[in-house]
XYZ file of C-alpha atoms in Angstrom:
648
model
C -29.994 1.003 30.610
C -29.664 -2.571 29.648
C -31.419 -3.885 32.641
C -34.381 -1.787 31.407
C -34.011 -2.766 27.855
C -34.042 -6.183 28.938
C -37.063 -5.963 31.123
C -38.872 -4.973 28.213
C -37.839 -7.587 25.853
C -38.909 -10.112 28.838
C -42.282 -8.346 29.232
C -43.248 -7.686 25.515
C -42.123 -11.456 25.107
C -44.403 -12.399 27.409
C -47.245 -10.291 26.272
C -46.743 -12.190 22.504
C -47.356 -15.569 24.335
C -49.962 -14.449 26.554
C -52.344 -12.103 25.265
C -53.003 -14.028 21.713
C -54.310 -17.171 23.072
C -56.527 -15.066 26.037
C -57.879 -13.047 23.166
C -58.674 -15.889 21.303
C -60.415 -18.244 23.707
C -62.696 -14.920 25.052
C -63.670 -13.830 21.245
C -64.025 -17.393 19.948
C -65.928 -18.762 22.487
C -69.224 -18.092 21.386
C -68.199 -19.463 18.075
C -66.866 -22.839 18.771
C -70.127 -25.340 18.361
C -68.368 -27.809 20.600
C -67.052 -31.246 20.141
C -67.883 -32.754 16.739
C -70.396 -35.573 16.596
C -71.220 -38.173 13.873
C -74.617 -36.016 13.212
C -72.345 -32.794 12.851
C -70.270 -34.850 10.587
C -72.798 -36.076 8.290
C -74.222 -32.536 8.583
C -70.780 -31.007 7.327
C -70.132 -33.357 4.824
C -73.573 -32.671 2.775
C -72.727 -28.944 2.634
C -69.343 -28.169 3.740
C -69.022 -24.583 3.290
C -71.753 -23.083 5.848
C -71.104 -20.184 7.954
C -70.326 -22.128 10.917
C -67.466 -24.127 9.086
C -65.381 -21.434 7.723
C -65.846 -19.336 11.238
C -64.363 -22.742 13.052
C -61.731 -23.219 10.379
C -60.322 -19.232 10.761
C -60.510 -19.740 14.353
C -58.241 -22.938 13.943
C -55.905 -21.141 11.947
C -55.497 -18.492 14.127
C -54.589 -21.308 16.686
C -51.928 -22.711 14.805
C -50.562 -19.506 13.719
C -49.842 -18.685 17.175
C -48.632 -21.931 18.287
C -45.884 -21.434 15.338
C -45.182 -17.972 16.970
C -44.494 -19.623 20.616
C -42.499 -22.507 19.624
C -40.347 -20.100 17.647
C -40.327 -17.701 20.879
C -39.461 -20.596 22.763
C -36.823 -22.059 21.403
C -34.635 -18.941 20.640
C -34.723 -18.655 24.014
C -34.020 -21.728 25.288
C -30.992 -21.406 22.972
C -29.656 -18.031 24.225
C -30.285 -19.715 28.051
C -28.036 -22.824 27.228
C -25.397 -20.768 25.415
C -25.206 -18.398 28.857
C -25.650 -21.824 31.318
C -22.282 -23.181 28.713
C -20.074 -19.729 29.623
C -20.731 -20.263 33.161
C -20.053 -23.693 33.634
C -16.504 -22.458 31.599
C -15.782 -19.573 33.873
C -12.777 -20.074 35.581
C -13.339 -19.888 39.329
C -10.643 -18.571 42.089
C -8.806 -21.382 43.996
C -9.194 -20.822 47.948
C -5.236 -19.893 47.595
C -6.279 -17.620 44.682
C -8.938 -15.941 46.829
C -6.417 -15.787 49.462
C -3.870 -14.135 47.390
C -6.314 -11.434 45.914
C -7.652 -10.598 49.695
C -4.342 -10.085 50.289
C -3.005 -8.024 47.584
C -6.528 -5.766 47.819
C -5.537 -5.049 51.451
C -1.864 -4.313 50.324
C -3.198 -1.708 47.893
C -5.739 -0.191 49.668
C -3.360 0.596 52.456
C -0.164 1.388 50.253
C 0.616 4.765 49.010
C 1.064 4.773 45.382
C 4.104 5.601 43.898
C 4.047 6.244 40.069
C 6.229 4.720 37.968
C 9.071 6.289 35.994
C 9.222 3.686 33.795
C 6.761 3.350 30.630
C 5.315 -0.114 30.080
C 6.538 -2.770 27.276
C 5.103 -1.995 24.143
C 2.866 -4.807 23.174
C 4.516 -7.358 20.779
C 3.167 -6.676 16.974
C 1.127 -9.106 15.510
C 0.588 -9.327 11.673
C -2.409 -9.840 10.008
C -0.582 -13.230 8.312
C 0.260 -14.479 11.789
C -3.862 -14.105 12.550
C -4.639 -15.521 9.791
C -2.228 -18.523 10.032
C -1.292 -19.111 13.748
C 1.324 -21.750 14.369
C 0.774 -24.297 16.840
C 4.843 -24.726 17.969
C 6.018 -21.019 20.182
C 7.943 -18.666 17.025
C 10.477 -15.788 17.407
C 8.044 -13.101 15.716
C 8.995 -9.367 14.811
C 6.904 -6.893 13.166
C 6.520 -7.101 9.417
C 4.590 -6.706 6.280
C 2.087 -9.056 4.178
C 2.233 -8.625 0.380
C 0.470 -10.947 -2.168
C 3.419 -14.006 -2.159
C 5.497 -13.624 0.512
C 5.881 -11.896 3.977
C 8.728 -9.155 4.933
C 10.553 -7.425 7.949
C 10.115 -4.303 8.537
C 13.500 -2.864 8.212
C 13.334 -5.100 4.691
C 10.247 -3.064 3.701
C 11.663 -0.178 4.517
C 14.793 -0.802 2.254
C 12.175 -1.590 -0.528
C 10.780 1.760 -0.298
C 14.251 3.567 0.014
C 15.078 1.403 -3.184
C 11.681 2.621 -5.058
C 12.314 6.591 -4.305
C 16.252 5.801 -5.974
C 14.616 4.592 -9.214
C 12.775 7.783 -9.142
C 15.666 10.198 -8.588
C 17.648 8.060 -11.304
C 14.329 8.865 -13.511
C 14.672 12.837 -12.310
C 18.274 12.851 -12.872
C 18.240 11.390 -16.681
C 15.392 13.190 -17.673
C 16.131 15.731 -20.746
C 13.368 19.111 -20.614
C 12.478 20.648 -23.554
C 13.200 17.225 -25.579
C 10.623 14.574 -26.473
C 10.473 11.661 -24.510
C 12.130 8.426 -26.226
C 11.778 6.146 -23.616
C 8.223 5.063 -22.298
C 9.287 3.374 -19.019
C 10.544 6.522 -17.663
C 6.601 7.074 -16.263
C 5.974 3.155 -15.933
C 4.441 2.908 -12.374
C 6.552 0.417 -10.259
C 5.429 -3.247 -10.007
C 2.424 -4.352 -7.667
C 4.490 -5.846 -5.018
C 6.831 -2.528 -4.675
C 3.434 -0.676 -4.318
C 2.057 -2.819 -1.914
C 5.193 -2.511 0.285
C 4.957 1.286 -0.054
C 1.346 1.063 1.100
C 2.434 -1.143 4.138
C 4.697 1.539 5.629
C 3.368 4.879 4.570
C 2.640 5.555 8.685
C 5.451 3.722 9.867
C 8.869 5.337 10.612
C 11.889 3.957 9.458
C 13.978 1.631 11.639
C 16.688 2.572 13.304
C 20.056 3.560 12.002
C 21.936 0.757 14.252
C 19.436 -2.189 12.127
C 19.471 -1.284 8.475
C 21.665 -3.252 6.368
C 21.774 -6.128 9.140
C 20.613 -10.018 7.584
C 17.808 -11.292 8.631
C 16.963 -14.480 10.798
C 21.056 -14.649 11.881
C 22.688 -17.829 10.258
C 25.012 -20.177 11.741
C 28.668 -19.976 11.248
C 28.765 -23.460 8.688
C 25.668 -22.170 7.079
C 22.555 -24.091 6.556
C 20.547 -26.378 4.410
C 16.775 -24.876 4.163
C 14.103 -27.696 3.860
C 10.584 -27.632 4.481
C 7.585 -26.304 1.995
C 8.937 -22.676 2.704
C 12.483 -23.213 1.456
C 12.868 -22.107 -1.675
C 10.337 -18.884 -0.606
C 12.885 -18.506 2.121
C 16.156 -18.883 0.100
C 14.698 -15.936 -2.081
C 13.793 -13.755 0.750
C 17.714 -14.311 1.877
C 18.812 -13.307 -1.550
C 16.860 -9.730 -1.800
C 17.510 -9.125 1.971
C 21.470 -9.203 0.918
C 21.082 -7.320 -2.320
C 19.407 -4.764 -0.376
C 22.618 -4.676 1.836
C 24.747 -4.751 -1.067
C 22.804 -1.861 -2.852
C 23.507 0.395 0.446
C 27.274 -1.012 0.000
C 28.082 -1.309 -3.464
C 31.496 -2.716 -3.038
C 32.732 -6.187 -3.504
C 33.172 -6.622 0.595
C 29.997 -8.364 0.759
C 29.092 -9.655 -2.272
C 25.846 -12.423 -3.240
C 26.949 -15.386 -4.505
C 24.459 -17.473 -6.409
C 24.821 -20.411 -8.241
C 23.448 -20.720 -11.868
C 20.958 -23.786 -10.838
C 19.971 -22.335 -7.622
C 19.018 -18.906 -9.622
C 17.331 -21.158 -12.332
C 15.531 -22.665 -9.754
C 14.323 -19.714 -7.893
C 14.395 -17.478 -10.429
C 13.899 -18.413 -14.026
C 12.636 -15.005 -15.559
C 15.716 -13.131 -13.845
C 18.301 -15.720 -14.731
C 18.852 -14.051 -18.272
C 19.467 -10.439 -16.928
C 21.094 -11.025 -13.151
C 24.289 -9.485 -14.695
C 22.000 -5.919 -14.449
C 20.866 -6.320 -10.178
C 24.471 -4.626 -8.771
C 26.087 -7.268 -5.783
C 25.077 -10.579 -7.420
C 27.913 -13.096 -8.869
C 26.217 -15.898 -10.515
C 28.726 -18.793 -10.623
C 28.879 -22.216 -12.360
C 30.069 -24.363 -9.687
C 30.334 -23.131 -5.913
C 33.904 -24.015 -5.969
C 34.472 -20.703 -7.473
C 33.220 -18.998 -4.424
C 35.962 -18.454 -2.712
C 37.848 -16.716 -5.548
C 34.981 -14.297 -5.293
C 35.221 -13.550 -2.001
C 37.230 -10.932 -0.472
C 40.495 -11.785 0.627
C 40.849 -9.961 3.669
C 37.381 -11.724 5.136
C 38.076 -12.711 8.774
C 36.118 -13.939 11.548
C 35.268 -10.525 12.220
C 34.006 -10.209 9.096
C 31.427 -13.108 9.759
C 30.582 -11.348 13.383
C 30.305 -8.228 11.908
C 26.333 -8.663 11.142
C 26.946 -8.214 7.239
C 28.327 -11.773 5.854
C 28.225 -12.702 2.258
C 25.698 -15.177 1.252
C 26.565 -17.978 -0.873
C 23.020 -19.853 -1.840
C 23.551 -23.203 -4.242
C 21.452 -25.521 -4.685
C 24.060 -28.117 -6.352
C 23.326 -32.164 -5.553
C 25.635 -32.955 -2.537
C 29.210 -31.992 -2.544
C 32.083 -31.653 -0.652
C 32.059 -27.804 0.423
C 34.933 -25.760 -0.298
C 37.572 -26.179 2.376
C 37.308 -22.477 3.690
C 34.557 -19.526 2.775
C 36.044 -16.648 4.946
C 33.041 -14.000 5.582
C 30.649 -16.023 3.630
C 27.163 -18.380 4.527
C 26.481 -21.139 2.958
C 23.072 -21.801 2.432
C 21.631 -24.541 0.488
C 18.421 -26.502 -0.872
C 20.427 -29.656 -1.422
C 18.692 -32.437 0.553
C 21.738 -34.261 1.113
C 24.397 -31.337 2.299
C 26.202 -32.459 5.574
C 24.840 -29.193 7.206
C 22.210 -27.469 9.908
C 18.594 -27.729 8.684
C 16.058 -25.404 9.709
C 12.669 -25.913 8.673
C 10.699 -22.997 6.722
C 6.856 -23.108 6.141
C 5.394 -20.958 3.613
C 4.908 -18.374 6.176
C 8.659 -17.776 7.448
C 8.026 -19.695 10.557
C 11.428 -21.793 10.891
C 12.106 -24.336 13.584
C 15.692 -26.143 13.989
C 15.196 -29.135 13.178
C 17.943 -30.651 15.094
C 17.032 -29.133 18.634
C 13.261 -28.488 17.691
C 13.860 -24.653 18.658
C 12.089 -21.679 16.507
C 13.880 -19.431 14.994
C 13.379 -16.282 13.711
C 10.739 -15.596 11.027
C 12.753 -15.308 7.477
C 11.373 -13.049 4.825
C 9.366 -15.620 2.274
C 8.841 -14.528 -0.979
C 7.069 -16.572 -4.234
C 8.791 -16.009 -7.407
C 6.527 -13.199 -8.811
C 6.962 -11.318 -5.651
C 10.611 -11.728 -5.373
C 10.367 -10.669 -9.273
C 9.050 -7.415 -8.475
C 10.995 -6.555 -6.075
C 14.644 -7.063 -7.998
C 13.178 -4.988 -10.490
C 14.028 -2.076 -8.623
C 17.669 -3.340 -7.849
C 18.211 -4.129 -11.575
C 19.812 -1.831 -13.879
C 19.821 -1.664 -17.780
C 23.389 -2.744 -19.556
C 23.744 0.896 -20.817
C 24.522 3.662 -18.669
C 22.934 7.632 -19.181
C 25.448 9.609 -21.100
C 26.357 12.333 -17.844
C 26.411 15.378 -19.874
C 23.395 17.608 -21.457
C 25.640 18.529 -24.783
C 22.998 16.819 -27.072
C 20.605 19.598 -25.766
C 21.211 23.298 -27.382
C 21.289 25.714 -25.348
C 18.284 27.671 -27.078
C 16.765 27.163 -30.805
C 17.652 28.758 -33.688
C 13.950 29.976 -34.961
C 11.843 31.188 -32.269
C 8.690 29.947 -33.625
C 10.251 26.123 -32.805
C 10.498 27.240 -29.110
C 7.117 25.351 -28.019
C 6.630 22.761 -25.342
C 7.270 19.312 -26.994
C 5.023 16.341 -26.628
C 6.065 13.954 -24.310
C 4.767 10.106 -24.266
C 2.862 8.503 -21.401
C 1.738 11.818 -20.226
C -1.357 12.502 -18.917
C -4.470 13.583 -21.139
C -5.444 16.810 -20.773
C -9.345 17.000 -19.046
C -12.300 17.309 -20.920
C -13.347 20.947 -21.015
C -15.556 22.519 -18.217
C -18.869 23.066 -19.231
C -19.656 26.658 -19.258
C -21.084 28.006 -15.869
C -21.283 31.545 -14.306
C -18.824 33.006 -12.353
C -20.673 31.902 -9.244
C -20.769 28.409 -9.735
C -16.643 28.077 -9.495
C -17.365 27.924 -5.916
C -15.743 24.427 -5.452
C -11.735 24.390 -5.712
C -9.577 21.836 -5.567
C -6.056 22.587 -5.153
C -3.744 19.844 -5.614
C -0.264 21.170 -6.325
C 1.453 21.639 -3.509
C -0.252 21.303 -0.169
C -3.921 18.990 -1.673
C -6.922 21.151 0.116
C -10.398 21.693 -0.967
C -12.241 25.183 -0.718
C -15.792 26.259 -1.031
C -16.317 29.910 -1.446
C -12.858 30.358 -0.638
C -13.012 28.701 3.148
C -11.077 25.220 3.249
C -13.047 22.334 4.270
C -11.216 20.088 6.897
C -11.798 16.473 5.514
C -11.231 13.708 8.564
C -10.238 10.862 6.363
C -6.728 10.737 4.820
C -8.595 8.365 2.136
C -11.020 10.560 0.926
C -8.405 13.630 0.110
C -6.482 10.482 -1.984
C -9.479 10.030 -3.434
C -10.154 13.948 -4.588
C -6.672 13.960 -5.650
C -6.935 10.522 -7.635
C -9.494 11.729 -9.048
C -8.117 14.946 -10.086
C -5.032 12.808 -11.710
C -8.070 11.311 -13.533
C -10.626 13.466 -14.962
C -12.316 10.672 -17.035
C -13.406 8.987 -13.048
C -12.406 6.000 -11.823
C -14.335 2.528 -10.796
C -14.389 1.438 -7.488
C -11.728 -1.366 -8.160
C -9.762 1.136 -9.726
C -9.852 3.348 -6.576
C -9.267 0.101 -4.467
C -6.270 -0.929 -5.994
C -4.614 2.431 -6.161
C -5.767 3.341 -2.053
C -5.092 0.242 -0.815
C -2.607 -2.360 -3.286
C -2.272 -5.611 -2.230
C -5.234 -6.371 -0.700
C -8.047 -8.541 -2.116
C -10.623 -5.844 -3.553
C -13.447 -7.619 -2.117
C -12.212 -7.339 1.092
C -11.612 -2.885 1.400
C -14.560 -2.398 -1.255
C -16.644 -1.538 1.894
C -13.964 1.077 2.710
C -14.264 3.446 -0.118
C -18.228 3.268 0.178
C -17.779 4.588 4.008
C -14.905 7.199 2.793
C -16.973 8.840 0.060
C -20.233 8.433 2.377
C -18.214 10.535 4.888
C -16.947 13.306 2.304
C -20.244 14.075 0.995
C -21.516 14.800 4.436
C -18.863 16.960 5.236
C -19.474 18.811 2.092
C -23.389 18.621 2.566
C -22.626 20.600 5.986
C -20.785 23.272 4.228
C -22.274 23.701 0.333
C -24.844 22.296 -1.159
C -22.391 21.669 -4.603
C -21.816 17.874 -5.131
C -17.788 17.513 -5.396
C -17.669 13.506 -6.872
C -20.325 12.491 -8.805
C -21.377 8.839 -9.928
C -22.147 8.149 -12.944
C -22.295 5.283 -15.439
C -20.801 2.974 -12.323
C -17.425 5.500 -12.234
C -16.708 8.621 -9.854
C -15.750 11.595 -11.336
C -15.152 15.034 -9.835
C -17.658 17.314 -10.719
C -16.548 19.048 -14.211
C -17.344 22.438 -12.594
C -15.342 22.023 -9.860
C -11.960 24.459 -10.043
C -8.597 22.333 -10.080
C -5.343 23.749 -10.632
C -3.704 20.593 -12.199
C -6.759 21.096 -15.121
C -5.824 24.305 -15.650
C -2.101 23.416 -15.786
C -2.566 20.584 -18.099
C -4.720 23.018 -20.682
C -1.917 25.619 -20.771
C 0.484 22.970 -21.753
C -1.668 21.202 -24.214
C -2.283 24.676 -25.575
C 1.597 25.542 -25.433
C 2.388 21.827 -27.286
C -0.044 23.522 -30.241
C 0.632 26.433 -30.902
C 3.354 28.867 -31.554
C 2.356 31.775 -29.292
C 5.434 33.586 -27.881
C 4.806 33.382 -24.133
C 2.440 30.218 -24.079
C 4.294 28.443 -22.048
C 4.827 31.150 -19.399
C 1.000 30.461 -18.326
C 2.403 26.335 -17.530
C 5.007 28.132 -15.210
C 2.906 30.622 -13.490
C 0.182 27.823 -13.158
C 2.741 25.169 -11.012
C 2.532 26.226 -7.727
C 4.148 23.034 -6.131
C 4.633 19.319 -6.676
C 1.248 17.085 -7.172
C -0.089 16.493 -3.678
C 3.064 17.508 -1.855
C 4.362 15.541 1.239
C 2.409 12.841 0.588
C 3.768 8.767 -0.370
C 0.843 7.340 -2.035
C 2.260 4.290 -3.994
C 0.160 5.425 -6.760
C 1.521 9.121 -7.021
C 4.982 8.999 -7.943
C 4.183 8.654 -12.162
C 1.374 11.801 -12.056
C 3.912 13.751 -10.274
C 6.499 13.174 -12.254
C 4.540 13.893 -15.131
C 3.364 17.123 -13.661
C 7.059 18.059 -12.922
C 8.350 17.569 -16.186
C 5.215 19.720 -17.756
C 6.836 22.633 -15.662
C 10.416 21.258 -16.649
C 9.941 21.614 -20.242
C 8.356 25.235 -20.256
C 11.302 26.859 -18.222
C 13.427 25.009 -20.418
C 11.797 25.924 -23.362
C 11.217 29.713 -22.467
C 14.773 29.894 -21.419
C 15.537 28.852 -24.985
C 13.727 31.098 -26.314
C 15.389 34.302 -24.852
C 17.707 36.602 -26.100
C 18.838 37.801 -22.640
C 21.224 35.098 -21.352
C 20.323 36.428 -17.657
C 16.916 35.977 -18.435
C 17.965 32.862 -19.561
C 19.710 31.724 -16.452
C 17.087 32.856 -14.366
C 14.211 30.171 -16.327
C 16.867 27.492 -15.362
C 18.026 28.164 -11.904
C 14.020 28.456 -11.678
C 13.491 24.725 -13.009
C 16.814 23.384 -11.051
C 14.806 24.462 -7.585
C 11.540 22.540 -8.989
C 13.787 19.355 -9.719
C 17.425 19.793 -8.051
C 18.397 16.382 -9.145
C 18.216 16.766 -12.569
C 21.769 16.727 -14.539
C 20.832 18.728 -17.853
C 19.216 21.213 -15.956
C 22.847 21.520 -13.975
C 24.460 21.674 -17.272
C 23.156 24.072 -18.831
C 22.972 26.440 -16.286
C 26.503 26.070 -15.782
C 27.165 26.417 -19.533
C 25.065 29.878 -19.235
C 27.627 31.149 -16.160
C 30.659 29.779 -18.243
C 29.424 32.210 -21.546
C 29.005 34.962 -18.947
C 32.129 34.816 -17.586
C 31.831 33.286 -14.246
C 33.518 29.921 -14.409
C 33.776 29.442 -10.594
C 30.057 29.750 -10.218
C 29.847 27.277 -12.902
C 32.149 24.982 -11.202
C 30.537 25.330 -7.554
C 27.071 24.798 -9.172
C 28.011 21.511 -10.928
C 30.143 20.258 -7.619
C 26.532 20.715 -5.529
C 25.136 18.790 -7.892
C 26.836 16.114 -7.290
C 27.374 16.197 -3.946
C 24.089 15.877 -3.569
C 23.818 12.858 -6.018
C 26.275 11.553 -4.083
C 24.229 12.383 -0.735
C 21.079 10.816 -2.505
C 23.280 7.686 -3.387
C 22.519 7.860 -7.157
C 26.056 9.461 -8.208
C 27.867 7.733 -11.020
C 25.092 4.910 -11.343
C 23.333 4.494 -14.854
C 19.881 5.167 -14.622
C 17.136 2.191 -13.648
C 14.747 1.544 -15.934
C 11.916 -0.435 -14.469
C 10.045 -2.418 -16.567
């Protein structure tokens, strides 16, 4: 097929330079008076414009519109030519020992039986989009990690991000109060951009394994080392959340983080006021302290063990302490006595003693490394671990109503009114997301566009298309995935097209919206408990519970989901709570909360007052067994007897 195509392009090439000037020269001929003479001249001067003048002038036009033509032709041509003559003079050509070789090792296979492997070939080595985008000229020691705006990561690093994010939210679950208005607005804040991002990275990637987690990064030497090079101080902070990490899966003193004050003010000015709140850190005057910090029984095998303690300074040059058992040193001080690696901005690190790479180090600027303590730090004031300041039911019935809570999410505008045929579109979003016309699911190929449907769900009033760029894909330059949601939405719409002729997202005044008579159960959820936060109705907020049929798009980690679905939960939260208050039956009652405590199982007043419900009814050891699940699974979760983060 390409020979042919080609063979045309030749021949209709050759018919544009060809058959204009033949056609010419035959139709013109007649036309042309000859060569001009001084009579002629004198002739076309007096009267210029004469029928024979303007029929020689087109004709001369015609001529030089079709030498233009050719000489463009031409030279595009002769271009493409010397471009192919430049890639064969650069093809590498077998040596005579090369062809020898090949002859040879053709024969050999031709007249070998295969044997198949049992083996599986190497995986290919992972490249990252920041080591395309910023290849280094000297060999490095690269591993797989992940790009956010300011800084690079390891993988097993990102992943500890992401295990740190989902504590914050099971702190949130476990504090939260049902049935009470919400006091504190943070409790729904969405995470910073750089947690997000990190999320995003690894949604499709599986966790390292078991045997890596907790282990530092880019191993240091024994004596420590002084970091230098335009990367340093991005380095020294990627060293300090890779061993709070470690310390947050440890929280004893074994392996504390030693930091001192200038080195934190330094690196860190905005967290330098609050580092008492991020768990593992010791922030020290002078590094002479260190050692009373560090634990007494460190050994060598401490050191060997793969999780030292860091000490990070960045005093002027001093004397070290005589002996750090267990600990690294690592300092910015250009004049310490010690091992210097050079860091560039991109965690590529060379020794500079021997000129060997090492391996890449997590970098990190200050706002990234900012975001990411934020879910390591913890407020100064714990959550009080009992539910007494919550009564078990009210006193007048008619105060039994769903409270308002802040930062929740609006209820939708109301559908316009349409006949019972036109609620032919659902979307179902709690639980399993899946879209249904006339009842039959449609099978959407992207994994984007059912984000999209649910995002937009989440948000009735539509979204922009930055808005849906920086909530898909966070991180990334806008400009850059735009393209992405264009294709996506593109793709939906012709897989609805194939199956209804309804229009699901609509476009209008530059936002996407879904279409207002399109059936979703998270609207209809939402307008039960805005109507149960209004009005007094016995049984109101029974229509909240029988509406929740699962958690907002269930077994999915968008970055962007965790507040809606949170939200959601405590909507359902507060109306068992609230219609268990409201009964008379205290099995009834018990029922409504053993309900909610299997929607959130983490939650401690839930726990409570179910087990204050057994203890009235006489079963104290049922009472005593539920609270001790509880908290083994706290404990399980890693969240047991820790205040509760509040990310701001």
């Amino acid at each position: 097929m390409n020979g042919a195509r080609r063979l045309a392009a030749a021949t209709a090439v050759l018919a544009v330079l060809a058959i204009p000037p033949w056609l010419l020269t035959t139709l013109t001929r007649a036309h042309l008076p000859g060569w001009p003479t001084s009579t002629r001249l004198r002739d076309w001067l007096t009267d210029p414009l004469t029928p024979a003048t303007l029929t020689t002038g087109l004709i001369a036009v015609a001529w030089l519109l079709w030498l233009g033509m050719a000489y463009t032709v031409t030279a595009t041509a002769a271009r493409r030519l010397g471009a192919g003559a430049r890639w064969v003079r650069h093809l590498p050509l077998p040596t005579p020992w090369q062809a020898a070789a090949t002859s040879i090792a053709g024969a050999a296979a031709l007249t070998t039986a295969h044997t198949p492997t049992t083996h599986p070939p190497n995986p290919p080595t992972p490249v990252t989009a920041d080591e395309l985008q910023h290849p280094s000229d000297t060999p490095q020691i690269e591993r797989g990690g992940v790009v956010v705006p300011g800084g690079w990561l390891p993988d097993d690093t990102a992943h500890h991000i992401a295990a740190a994010a989902a504590l914050v939210w099971l702190r949130r679950r476990r504090a939260h109060q049902p049935g009470q208005p919400d006091t504190d607005a943070t409790q729904l804040t969405p995470l910073p951009a750089t947690v997000t991002a990190v999320q995003a990275a690894i949604a499709d990637q599986p966790p390292p394994p078991a045997a890596t987690t907790g282990a530092m990064q880019a191993p240091l030497p024994p004596a420590g080392i002084r970091l230098a090079g335009d990367g340093a101080d991005h380095a020294a902070r990627g060293l300090l959340i890779t061993r709070l990490l470690t310390a947050l899966r440890d929280p004893t003193d074994t392996i504390p983080v030693i930091v001192t004050s200038n080195a934190l003010t330094r690196l860190l000015p905005s967290v330098a006021e609050t580092a008492a709140t991020i768990p593992g850190l010791h922030v020290i005057d002078t590094l002479e302290r260190a050692t009373a910090l560090l634990p007494a029984s460190s050994t060598s095998a401490t050191v060997d063990s793969g999780t030292p303690s860091l000490v990070l300074t960045a005093d002027p040059a001093t004397a070290a302490p005589p002996n750090l058992p267990g600990a690294r040193l690592v300092t910015l001080d250009a004049g310490a006595s010690l091992p210097t690696w050079r860091v560039d901005r991109h965690g590529h690190t060379v020794d500079h003693q021997t000129g060997q790479p090492r391996p890449r180090m997590c970098v990190l600027d200050s706002t990234a490394a900012t975001d990411l303590l934020a879910v390591l730090a913890q407020p100064t004031t714990a959550a009080p671990d009992t539910a007494a300041s919550a009564p078990a039911r009210p006193i007048n019935r008619a105060q039994a109503t769903i409270p308002r809570q802040a930062s929740r999410i609006s209820p939708p505008t109301p559908r316009r009114p349409t006949e019972a045929a036109a609620t032919a579109v659902q979307l179902r979003v709690l639980g399993r997301p899946a879209l249904l016309i006339d009842s039959e699911e449609v099978a959407i190929r992207r994994s984007a566009a059912l984000q999209i449907l649910v995002f937009l769900a989440v948000h009735p009033d539509g979204a922009t298309t930055t808005q849906l760029v920086h909530a898909l894909w966070p991180g990334l330059p806008a400009h850059t995935v735009t393209g992405r949601i264009y294709t996506t939405l593109s793709d939906l719409r012709s897989t609805i097209r194939a199956t209804s002729a309804e229009q699901v997202v609509v476009h209008t005044e530059d936002r996407y919206r879904l279409d207002p008579r399109t059936d979703v159960d998270l609207w209809r959820l939402q307008a039960a408990a805005h109507q149960s936060a209004t009005t007094d109705a016995p049984g109101s907020w029974q229509a909240v519970i029988d509406a929740y049929t699962g958690d907002l798009a269930a077994g999915h980690t968008w970055p962007w989901i965790d507040p809606p679905r949170e939200a959601t939960r405590r909507l359902v939260l507060d109306a068992h709570t609230t219609a268990a208050a409201a009964q008379t039956d205290p099995h009834e009652r018990l029922r409504l909360l053993q309900a909610a405590i299997r929607i959130d199982p983490y939650n401690q007043q839930l726990h409570q007052l179910s087990a204050d419900e057994l203890n009235a009814l006489g079963d104290s050891a049922a009472a005593a067994d539920l609270l001790d699940a509880h908290r083994q699974r706290l404990r399980v979760a890693g969240i047991l007897d820790q205040p509760v983060i509040s990310v701001r």
